[in-house]
Tab-separated table of C-alpha atoms in Angstrom:
chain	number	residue	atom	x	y	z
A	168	UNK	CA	55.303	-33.298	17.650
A	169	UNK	CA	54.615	-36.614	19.496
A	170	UNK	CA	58.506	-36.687	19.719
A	171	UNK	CA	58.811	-33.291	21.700
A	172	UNK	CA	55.387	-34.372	23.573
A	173	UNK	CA	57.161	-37.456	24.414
A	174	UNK	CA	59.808	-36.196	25.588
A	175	UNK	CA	58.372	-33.203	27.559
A	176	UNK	CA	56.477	-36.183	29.328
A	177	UNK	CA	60.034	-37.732	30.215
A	178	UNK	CA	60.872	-34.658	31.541
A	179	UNK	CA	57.955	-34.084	33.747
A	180	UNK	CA	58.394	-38.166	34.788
A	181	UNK	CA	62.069	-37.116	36.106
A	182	UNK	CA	60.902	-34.613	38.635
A	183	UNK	CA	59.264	-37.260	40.536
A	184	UNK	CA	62.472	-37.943	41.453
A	185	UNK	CA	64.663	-35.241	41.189
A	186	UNK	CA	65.236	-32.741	44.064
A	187	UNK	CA	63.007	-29.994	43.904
A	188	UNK	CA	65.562	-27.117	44.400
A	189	UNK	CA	67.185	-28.686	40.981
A	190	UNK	CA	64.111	-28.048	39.310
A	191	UNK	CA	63.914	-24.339	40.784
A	192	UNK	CA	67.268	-23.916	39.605
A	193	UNK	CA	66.363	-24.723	36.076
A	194	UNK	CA	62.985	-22.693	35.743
A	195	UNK	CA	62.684	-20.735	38.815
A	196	UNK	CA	59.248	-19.932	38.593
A	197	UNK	CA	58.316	-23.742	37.983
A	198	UNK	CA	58.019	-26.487	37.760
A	199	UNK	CA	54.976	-25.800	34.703
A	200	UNK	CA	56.036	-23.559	32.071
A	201	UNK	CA	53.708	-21.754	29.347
A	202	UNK	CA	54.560	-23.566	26.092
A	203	UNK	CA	55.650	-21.654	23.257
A	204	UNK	CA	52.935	-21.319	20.863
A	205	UNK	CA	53.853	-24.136	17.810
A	206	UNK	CA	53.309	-21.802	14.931
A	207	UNK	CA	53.300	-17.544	14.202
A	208	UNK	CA	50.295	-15.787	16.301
A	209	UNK	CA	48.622	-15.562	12.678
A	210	UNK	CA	48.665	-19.151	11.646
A	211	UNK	CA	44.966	-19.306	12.462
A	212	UNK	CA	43.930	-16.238	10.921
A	213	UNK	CA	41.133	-18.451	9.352
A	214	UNK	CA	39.450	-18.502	12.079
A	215	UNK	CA	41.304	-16.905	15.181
A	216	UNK	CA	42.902	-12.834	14.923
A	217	UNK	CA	46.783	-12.741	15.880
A	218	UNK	CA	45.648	-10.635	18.740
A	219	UNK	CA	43.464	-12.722	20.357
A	220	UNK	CA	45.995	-15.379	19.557
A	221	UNK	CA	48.316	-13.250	21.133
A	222	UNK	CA	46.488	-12.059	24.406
A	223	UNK	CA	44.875	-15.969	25.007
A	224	UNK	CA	48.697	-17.260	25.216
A	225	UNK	CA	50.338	-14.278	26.439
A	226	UNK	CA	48.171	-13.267	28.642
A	227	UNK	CA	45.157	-16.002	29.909
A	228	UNK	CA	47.795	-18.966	29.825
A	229	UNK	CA	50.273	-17.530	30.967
A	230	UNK	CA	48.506	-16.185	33.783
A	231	UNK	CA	46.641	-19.767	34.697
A	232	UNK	CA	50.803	-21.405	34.640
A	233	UNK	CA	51.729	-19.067	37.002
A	234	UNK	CA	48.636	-19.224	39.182
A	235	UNK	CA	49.625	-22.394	39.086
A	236	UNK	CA	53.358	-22.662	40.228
A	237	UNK	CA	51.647	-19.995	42.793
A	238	UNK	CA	49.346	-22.671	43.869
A	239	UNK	CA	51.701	-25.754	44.285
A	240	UNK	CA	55.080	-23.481	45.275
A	241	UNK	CA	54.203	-24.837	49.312
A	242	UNK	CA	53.570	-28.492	48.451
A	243	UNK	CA	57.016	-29.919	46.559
A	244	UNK	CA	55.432	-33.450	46.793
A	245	UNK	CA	52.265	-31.549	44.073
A	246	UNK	CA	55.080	-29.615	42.505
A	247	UNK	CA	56.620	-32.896	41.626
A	248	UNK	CA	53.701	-34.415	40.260
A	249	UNK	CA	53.225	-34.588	36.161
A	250	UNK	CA	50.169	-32.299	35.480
A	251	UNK	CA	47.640	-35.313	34.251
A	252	UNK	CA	48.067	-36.807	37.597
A	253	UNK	CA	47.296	-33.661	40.136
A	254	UNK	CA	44.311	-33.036	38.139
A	255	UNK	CA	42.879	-37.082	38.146
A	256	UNK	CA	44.203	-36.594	41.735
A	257	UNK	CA	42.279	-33.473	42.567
A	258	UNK	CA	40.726	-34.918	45.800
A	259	UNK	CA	43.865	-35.550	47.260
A	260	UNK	CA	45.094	-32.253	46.877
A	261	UNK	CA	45.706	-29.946	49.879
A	262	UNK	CA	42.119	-27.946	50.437
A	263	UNK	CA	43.755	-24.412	50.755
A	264	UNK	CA	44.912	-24.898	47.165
A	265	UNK	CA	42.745	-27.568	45.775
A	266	UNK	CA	40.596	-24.769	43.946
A	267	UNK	CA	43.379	-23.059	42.398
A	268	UNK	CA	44.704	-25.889	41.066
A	269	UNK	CA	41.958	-27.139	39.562
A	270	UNK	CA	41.008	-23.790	38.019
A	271	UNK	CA	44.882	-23.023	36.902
A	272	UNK	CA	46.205	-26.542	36.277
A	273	UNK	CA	43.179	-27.290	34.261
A	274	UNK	CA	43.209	-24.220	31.940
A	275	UNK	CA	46.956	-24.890	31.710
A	276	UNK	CA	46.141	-28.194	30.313
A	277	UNK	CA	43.383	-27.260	28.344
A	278	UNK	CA	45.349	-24.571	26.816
A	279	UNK	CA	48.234	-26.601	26.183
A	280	UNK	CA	45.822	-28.972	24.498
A	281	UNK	CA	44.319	-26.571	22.620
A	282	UNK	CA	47.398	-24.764	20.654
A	283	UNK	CA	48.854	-28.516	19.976
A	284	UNK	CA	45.849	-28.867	17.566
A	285	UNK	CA	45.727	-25.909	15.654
A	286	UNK	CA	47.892	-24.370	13.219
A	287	UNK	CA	46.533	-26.854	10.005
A	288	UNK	CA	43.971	-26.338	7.234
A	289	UNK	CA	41.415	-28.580	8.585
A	290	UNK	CA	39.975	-30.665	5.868
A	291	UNK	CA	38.875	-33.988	7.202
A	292	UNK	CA	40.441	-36.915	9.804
A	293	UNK	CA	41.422	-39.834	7.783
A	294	UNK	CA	42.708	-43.194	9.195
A	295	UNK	CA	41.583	-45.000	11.936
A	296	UNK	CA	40.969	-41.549	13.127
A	297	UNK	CA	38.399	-41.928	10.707
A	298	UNK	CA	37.112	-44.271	10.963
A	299	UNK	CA	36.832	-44.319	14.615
A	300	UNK	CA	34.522	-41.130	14.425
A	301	UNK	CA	32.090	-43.284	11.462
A	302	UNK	CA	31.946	-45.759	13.673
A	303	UNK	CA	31.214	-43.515	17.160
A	304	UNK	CA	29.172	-40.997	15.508
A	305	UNK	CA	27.821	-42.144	12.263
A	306	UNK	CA	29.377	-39.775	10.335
A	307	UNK	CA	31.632	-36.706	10.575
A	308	UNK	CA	29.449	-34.574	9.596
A	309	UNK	CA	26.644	-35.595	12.602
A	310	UNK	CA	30.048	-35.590	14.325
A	311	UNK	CA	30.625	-32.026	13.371
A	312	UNK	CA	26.853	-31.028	14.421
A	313	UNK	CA	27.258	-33.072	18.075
A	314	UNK	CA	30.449	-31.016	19.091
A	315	UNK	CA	28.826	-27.599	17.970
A	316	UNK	CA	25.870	-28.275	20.153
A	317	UNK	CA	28.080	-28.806	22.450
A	318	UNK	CA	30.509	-26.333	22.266
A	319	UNK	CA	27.424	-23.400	21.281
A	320	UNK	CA	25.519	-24.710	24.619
A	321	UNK	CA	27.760	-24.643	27.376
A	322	UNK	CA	26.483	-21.748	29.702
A	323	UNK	CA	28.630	-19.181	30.854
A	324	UNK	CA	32.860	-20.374	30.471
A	325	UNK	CA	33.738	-23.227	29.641
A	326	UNK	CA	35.029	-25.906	27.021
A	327	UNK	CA	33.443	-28.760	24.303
A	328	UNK	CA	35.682	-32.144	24.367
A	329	UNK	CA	35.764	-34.995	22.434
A	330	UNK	CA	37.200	-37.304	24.942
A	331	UNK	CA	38.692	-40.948	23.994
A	332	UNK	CA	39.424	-44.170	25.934
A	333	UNK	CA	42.040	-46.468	25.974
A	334	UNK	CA	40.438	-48.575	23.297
A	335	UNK	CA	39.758	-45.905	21.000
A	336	UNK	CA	35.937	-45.069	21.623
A	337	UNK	CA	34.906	-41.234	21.339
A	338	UNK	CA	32.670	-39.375	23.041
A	339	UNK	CA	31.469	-35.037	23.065
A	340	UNK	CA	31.514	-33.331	27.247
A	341	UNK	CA	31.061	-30.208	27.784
A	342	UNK	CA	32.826	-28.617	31.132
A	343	UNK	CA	32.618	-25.608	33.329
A	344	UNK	CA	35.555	-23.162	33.396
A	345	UNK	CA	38.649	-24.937	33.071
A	346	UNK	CA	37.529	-28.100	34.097
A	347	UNK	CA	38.623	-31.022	32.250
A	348	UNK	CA	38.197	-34.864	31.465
A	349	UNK	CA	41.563	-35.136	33.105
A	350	UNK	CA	39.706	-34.320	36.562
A	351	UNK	CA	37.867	-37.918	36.010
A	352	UNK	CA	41.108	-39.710	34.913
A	353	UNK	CA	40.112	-39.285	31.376
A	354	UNK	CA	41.829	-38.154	28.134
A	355	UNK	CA	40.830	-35.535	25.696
A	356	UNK	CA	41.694	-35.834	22.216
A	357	UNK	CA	40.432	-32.654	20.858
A	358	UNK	CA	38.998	-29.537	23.028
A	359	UNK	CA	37.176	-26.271	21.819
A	360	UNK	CA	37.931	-23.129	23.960
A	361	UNK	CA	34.541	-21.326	24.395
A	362	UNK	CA	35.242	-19.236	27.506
A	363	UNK	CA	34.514	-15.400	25.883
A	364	UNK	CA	38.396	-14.423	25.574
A	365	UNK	CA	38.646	-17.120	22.677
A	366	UNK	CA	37.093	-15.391	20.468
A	367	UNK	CA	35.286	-12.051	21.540
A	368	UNK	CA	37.454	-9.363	19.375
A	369	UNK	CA	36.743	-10.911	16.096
A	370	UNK	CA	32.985	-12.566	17.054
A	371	UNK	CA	31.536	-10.490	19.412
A	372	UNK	CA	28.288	-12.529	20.729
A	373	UNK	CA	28.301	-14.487	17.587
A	374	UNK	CA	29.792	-17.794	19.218
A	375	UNK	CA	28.166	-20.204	17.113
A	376	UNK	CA	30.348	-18.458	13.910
A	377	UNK	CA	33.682	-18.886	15.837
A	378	UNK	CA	32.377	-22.663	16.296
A	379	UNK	CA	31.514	-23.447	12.687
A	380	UNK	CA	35.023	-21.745	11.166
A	381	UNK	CA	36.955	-23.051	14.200
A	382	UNK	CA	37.283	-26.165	12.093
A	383	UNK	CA	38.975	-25.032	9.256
A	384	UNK	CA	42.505	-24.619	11.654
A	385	UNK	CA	42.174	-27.673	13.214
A	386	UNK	CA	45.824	-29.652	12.216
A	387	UNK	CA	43.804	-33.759	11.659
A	388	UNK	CA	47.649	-34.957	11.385
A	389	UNK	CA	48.338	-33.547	14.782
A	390	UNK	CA	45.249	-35.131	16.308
A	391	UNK	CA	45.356	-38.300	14.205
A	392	UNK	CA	48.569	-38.781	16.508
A	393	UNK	CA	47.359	-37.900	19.701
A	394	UNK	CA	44.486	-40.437	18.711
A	395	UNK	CA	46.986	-42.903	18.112
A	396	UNK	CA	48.892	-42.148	21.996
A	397	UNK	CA	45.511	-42.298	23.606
A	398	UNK	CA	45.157	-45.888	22.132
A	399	UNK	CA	49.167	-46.609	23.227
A	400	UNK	CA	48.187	-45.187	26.476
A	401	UNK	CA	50.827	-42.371	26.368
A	402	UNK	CA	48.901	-39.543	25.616
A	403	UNK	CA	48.881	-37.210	28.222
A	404	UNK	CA	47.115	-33.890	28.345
B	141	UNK	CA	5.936	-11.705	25.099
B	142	UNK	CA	5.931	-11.945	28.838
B	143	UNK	CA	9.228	-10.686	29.393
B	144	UNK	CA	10.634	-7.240	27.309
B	145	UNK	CA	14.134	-5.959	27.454
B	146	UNK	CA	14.468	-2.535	29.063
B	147	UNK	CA	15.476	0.462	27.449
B	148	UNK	CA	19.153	1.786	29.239
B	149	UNK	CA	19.109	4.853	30.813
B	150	UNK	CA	21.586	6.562	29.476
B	151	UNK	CA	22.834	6.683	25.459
B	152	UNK	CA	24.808	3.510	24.056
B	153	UNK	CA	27.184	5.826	23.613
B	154	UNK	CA	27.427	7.645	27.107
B	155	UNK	CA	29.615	5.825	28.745
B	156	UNK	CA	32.330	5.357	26.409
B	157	UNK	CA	34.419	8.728	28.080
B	158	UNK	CA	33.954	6.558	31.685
B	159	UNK	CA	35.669	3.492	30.028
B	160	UNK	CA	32.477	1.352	28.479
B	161	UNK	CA	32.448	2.113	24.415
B	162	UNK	CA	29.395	2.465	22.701
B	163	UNK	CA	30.015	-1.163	20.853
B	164	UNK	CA	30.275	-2.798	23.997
B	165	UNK	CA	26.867	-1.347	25.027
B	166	UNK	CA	25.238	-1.581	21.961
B	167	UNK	CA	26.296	-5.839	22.115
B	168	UNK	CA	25.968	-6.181	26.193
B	169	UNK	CA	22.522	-4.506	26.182
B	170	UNK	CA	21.095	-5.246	22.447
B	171	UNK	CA	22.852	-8.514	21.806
B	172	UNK	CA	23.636	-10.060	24.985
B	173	UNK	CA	20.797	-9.051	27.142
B	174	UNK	CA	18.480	-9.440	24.393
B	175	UNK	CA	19.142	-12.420	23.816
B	176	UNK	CA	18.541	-13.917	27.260
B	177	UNK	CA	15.078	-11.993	27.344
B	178	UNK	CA	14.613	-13.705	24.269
B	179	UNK	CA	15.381	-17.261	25.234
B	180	UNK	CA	13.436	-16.733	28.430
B	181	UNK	CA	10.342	-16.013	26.252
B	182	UNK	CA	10.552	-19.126	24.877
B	183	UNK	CA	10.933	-21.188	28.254
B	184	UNK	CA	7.619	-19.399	29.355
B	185	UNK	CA	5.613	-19.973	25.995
B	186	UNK	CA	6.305	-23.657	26.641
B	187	UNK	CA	5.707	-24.179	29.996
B	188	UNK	CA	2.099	-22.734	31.508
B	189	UNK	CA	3.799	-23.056	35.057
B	190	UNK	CA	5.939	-20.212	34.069
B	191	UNK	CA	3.185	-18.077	32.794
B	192	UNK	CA	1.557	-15.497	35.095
B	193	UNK	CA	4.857	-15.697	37.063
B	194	UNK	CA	7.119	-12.457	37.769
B	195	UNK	CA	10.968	-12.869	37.020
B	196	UNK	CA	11.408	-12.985	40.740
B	197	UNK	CA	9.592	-16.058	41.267
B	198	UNK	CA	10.966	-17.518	37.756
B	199	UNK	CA	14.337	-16.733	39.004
B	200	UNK	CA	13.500	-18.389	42.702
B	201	UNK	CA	12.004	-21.317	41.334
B	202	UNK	CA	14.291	-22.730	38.870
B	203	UNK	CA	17.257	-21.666	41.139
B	204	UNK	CA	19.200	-25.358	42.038
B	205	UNK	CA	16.827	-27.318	39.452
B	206	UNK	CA	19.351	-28.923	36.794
B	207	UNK	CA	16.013	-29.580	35.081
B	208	UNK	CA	15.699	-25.981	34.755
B	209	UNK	CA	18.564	-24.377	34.199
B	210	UNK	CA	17.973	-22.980	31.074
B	211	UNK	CA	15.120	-21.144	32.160
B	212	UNK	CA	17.359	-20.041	35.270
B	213	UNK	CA	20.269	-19.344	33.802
B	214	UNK	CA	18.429	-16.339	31.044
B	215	UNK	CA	15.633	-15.507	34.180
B	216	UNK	CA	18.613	-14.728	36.513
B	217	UNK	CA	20.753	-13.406	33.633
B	218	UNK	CA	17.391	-10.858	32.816
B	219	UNK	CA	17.586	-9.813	36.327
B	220	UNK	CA	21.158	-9.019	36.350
B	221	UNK	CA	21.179	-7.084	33.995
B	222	UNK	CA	17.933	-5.390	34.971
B	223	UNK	CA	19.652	-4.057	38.060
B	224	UNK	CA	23.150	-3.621	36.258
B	225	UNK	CA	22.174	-0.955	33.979
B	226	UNK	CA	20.624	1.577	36.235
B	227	UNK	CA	23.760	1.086	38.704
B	228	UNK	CA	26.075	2.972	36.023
B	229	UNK	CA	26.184	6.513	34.562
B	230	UNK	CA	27.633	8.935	32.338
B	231	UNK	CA	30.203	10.502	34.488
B	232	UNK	CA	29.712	8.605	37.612
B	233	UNK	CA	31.785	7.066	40.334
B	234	UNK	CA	33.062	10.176	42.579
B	235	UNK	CA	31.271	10.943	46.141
B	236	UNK	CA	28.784	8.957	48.067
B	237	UNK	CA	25.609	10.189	49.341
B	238	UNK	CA	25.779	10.532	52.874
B	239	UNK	CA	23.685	7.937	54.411
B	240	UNK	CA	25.338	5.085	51.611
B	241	UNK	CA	28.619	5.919	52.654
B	242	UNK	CA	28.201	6.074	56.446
B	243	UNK	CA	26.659	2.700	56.527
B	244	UNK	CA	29.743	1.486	54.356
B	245	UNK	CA	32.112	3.171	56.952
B	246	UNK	CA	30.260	1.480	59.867
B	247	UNK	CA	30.222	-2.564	57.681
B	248	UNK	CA	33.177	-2.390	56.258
B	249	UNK	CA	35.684	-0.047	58.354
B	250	UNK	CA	36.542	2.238	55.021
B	251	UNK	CA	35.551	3.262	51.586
B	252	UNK	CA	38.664	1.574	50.825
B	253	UNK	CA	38.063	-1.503	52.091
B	254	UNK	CA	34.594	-1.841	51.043
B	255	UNK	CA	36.009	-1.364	47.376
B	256	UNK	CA	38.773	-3.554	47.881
B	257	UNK	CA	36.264	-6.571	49.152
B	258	UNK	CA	34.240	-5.784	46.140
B	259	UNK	CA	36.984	-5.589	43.643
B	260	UNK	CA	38.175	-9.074	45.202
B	261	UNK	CA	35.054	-10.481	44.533
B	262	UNK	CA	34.629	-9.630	41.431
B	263	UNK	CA	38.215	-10.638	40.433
B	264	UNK	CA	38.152	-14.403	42.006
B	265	UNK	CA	35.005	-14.976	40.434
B	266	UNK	CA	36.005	-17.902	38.081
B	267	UNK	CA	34.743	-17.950	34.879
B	268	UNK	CA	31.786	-15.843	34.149
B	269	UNK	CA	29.808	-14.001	36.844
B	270	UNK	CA	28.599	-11.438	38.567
B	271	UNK	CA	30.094	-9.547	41.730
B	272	UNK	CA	27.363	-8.277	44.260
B	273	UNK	CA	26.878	-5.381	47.505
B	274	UNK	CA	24.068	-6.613	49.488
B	275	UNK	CA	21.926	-5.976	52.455
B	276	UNK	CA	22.293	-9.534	54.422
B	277	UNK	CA	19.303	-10.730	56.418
B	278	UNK	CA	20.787	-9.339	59.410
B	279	UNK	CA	21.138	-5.521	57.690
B	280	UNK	CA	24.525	-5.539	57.519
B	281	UNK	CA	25.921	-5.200	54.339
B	282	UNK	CA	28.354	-7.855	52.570
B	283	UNK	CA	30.163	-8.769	49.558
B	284	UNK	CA	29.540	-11.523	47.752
B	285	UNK	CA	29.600	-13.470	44.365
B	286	UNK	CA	27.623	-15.644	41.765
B	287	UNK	CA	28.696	-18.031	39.173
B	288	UNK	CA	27.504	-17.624	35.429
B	289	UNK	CA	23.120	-16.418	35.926
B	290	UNK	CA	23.076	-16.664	39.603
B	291	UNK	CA	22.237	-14.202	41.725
B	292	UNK	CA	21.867	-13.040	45.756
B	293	UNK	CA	18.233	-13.354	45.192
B	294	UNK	CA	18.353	-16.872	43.848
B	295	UNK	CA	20.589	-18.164	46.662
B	296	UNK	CA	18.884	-15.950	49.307
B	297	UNK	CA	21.868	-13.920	50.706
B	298	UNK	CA	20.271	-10.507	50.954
B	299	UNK	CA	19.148	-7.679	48.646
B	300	UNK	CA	21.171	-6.801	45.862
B	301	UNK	CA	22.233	-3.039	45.456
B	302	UNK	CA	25.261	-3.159	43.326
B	303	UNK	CA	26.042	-5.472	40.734
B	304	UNK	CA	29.170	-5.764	37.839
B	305	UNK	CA	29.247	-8.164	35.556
B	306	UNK	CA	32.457	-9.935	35.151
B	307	UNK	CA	30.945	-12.039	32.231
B	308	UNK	CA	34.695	-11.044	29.949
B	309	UNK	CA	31.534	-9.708	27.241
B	310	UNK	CA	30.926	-6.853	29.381
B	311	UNK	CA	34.772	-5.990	29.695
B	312	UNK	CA	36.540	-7.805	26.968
B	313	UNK	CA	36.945	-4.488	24.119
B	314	UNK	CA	37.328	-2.191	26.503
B	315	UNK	CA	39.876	-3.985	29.016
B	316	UNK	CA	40.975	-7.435	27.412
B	317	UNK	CA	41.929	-9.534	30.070
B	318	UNK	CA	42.682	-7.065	32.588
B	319	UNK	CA	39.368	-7.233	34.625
B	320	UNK	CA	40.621	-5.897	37.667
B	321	UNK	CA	41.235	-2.758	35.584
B	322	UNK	CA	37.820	-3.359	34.343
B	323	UNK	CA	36.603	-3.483	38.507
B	324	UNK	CA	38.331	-0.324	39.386
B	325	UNK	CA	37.185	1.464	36.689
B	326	UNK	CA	33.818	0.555	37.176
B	327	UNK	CA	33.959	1.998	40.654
B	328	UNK	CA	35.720	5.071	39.704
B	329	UNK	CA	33.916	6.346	36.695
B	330	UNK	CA	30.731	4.142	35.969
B	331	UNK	CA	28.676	3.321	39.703
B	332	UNK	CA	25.590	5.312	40.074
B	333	UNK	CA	25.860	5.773	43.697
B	334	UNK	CA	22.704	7.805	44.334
B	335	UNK	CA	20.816	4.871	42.449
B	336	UNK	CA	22.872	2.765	45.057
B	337	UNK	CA	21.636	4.544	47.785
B	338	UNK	CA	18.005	4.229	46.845
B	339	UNK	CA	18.064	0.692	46.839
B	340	UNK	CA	19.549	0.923	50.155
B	341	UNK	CA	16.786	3.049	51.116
B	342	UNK	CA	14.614	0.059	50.104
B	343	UNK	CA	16.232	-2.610	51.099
């Protein structure tokens, strides 16, 4: 996973550089492409229905990647840009767009996020992982409580994070929309989707359910390593 | 209990032929809703500077106050929906009343384009909200939209006297994520114009 993440990244780095027609020519309705989901639409039947699998990737990502390519079609220098940096570089984007971008750029990271993390059994973090959250939050379990506050409070759309710094220290947000620690030049390692769509079919109002059993598809290996590229300074979104 | 959530005016069930099934209803009005009456119950029982207030002034007062924004965000979510029922109907949608639809013709050119506005309002809404048709301050009327439990009133742009909400709840098992579907539909099959048009009368 970190492989194909890595080298994803490598080929995001090379558009910075390489003519922008060339990158047309490869994915015409670039340069950002909806990632295929990493496992069957049912690998997170534990806590997520196939269908709303289905419609959140098929439908709401795919519709915020080609919002978009929509957004940054007029502006090659954007359109060249690696995702992580437009969105820490939101200011500098041009006005007429700057909204959509931060809207669709940051649910397409968010998303993108989000499906890398799923598709395990859940269970527990172990490692430095570990004991990185003992040491930030006193235990997993207050851990556990902290990001369902968080995740069961956000008003309206929006997303819980667990951000984490260079040098390994965690910390819970809570954002609007599709707004992201990205936007502040931060990086998330874990994010819970709370906007309505995530999980409306199979909880109805019930939000703080979806929360709670939302854990048991988390994939700890998969975040372990993104925990491990934060603290290498390669992870990305 | 200063606050108490209103009964619909129409059967859970009624609107499910005009595209709004009964479960939808039955969770928008006695889940949803509820639940914001609820939580603003609570706000009030703690705070004796809420008591004695109406939901207008709640809603006014805690408007822009990140120190209140819980009690805004379920006092301007109890007014929406307060207004929101009473705009649909079994059956409804179909043909203005007269004076409603001439003062659409003379704000917004057309029907059409008065629908079109409102649809677009309600579809670039990000996130949840609510998409309005209000009387401005200078009597014209005007589109316009609110994030999450905000409202015309709150942010003093005019008198309210349409409102969808574009929260993905009220459209979500009826429509998925097609809530432009969701939009035309609503003005097709589910507005209560003549309730419209006696809020204009108001106004």
């Amino acid at each position: 996973m970190i492989a194909r993440r890595t080298a994803l990244l490598a080929a995001g780095a090379s558009l910075l550089i390489a003519p922008r027609a060339l990158a047309q020519a490869a994915a015409p309705s670039g340069p950002f492409t909806l990632p295929p989901l990493p496992y069957a639409a049912s690998a997170n039947e534990a806590a997520i229905d196939a269908q709303t699998m289905e419609i959140h990737h098929g439908r709401h990502h795919a519709a915020y990647v080609a919002n978009l390519n929509a957004a940054v079609a007029p502006h090659s220098q954007v359109a060249a840009m690696p995702l992580e940096q437009i969105l820490a570089r939101l200011a500098e984007m041009p006005e007429g767009v700057r909204t959509a971008i931060r809207n669709n750029g940051g649910g397409h990271a968010n998303h993108a996020m989000f499906w890398s993390i799923m598709g395990g059994r859940g269970g527990e973090p172990s490692g430095e992982l570990a004991t990185a959250i003992a040491r930030d939050f006193g235990s997993v379990a207050t851990f556990r409580e902290q990001f369902e506050r968080a995740s069961t409070t956000v008003f309206g759309s929006g997303w819980a994070f667990v951000t984490v710094t260079r040098d390994g220290t965690l910390a819970i947000a809570q954002k609007p929309n599709q707004d992201t620690p990205l936007m502040e030049g931060g990086r998330v390692l874990l994010g819970n989707d709370v906007w309505e769509h995530a999980y409306y079919l199979r909880y109805q109002n019930r939000r703080a359910d979806y929360v709670r059993n939302w854990w048991t598809v988390l994939d700890w290996e998969k975040i372990g390593a993104r925990y491990a590229s934060a603290k290498a300074g390669t992870l990305t979104i | 209990m200063a606050f108490t959530l209103p009964s619909l005016p129409y059967a859970h069930g009624a609107l499910a032929e005009s595209g709004m099934c009964q479960e939808t209803l039955e969770l928008h009005h006695g889940k949803h809703h509820q639940a914001y009456v609820t939580a603003l119950n609570g706000f009030v029982e703690k705070d004796a500077n809420l008591q004695g207030k109406s939901l207008e002034e709640i809603v006014k007062m805690s408007y822009g106050k990140p120190d209140m924004a819980g009690v805004f965000n379920n006092a301007g979510q109890h007014w929406n929906h307060n207004l929101f029922w009473p705009c649909m109907k079994p059956n409804g949608g179909g043909a203005l009343p007269g004076k409603l639809e001439a003062k659409i013709t003379s704000d917004f050119g057309s029907l059409d384009k008065f629908k079109d506005a409102f649809k677009q309002a309600g579809a670039t809404q990000f996130g949840s909200g609510w998409a309005w048709l209000v009387v401005g301050k200078d009597g014209k009327l005007a589109t316009a939209k609110t994030p999450n439990g905000s409202n015309p009133l709150a942010e003093g742009t005019g008198t309210a006297i349409l409102g969808v909400d574009v929260w993905e709840h009220s459209y979500y098992l009826d429509f998925r994520n097609r809530r432009p579907d969701y939009l035309t539909n609503f003005l097709e099959k589910l507005v209560n114009w003549e309730y419209v048009d006696s809020l204009l009368a108001k106004a």
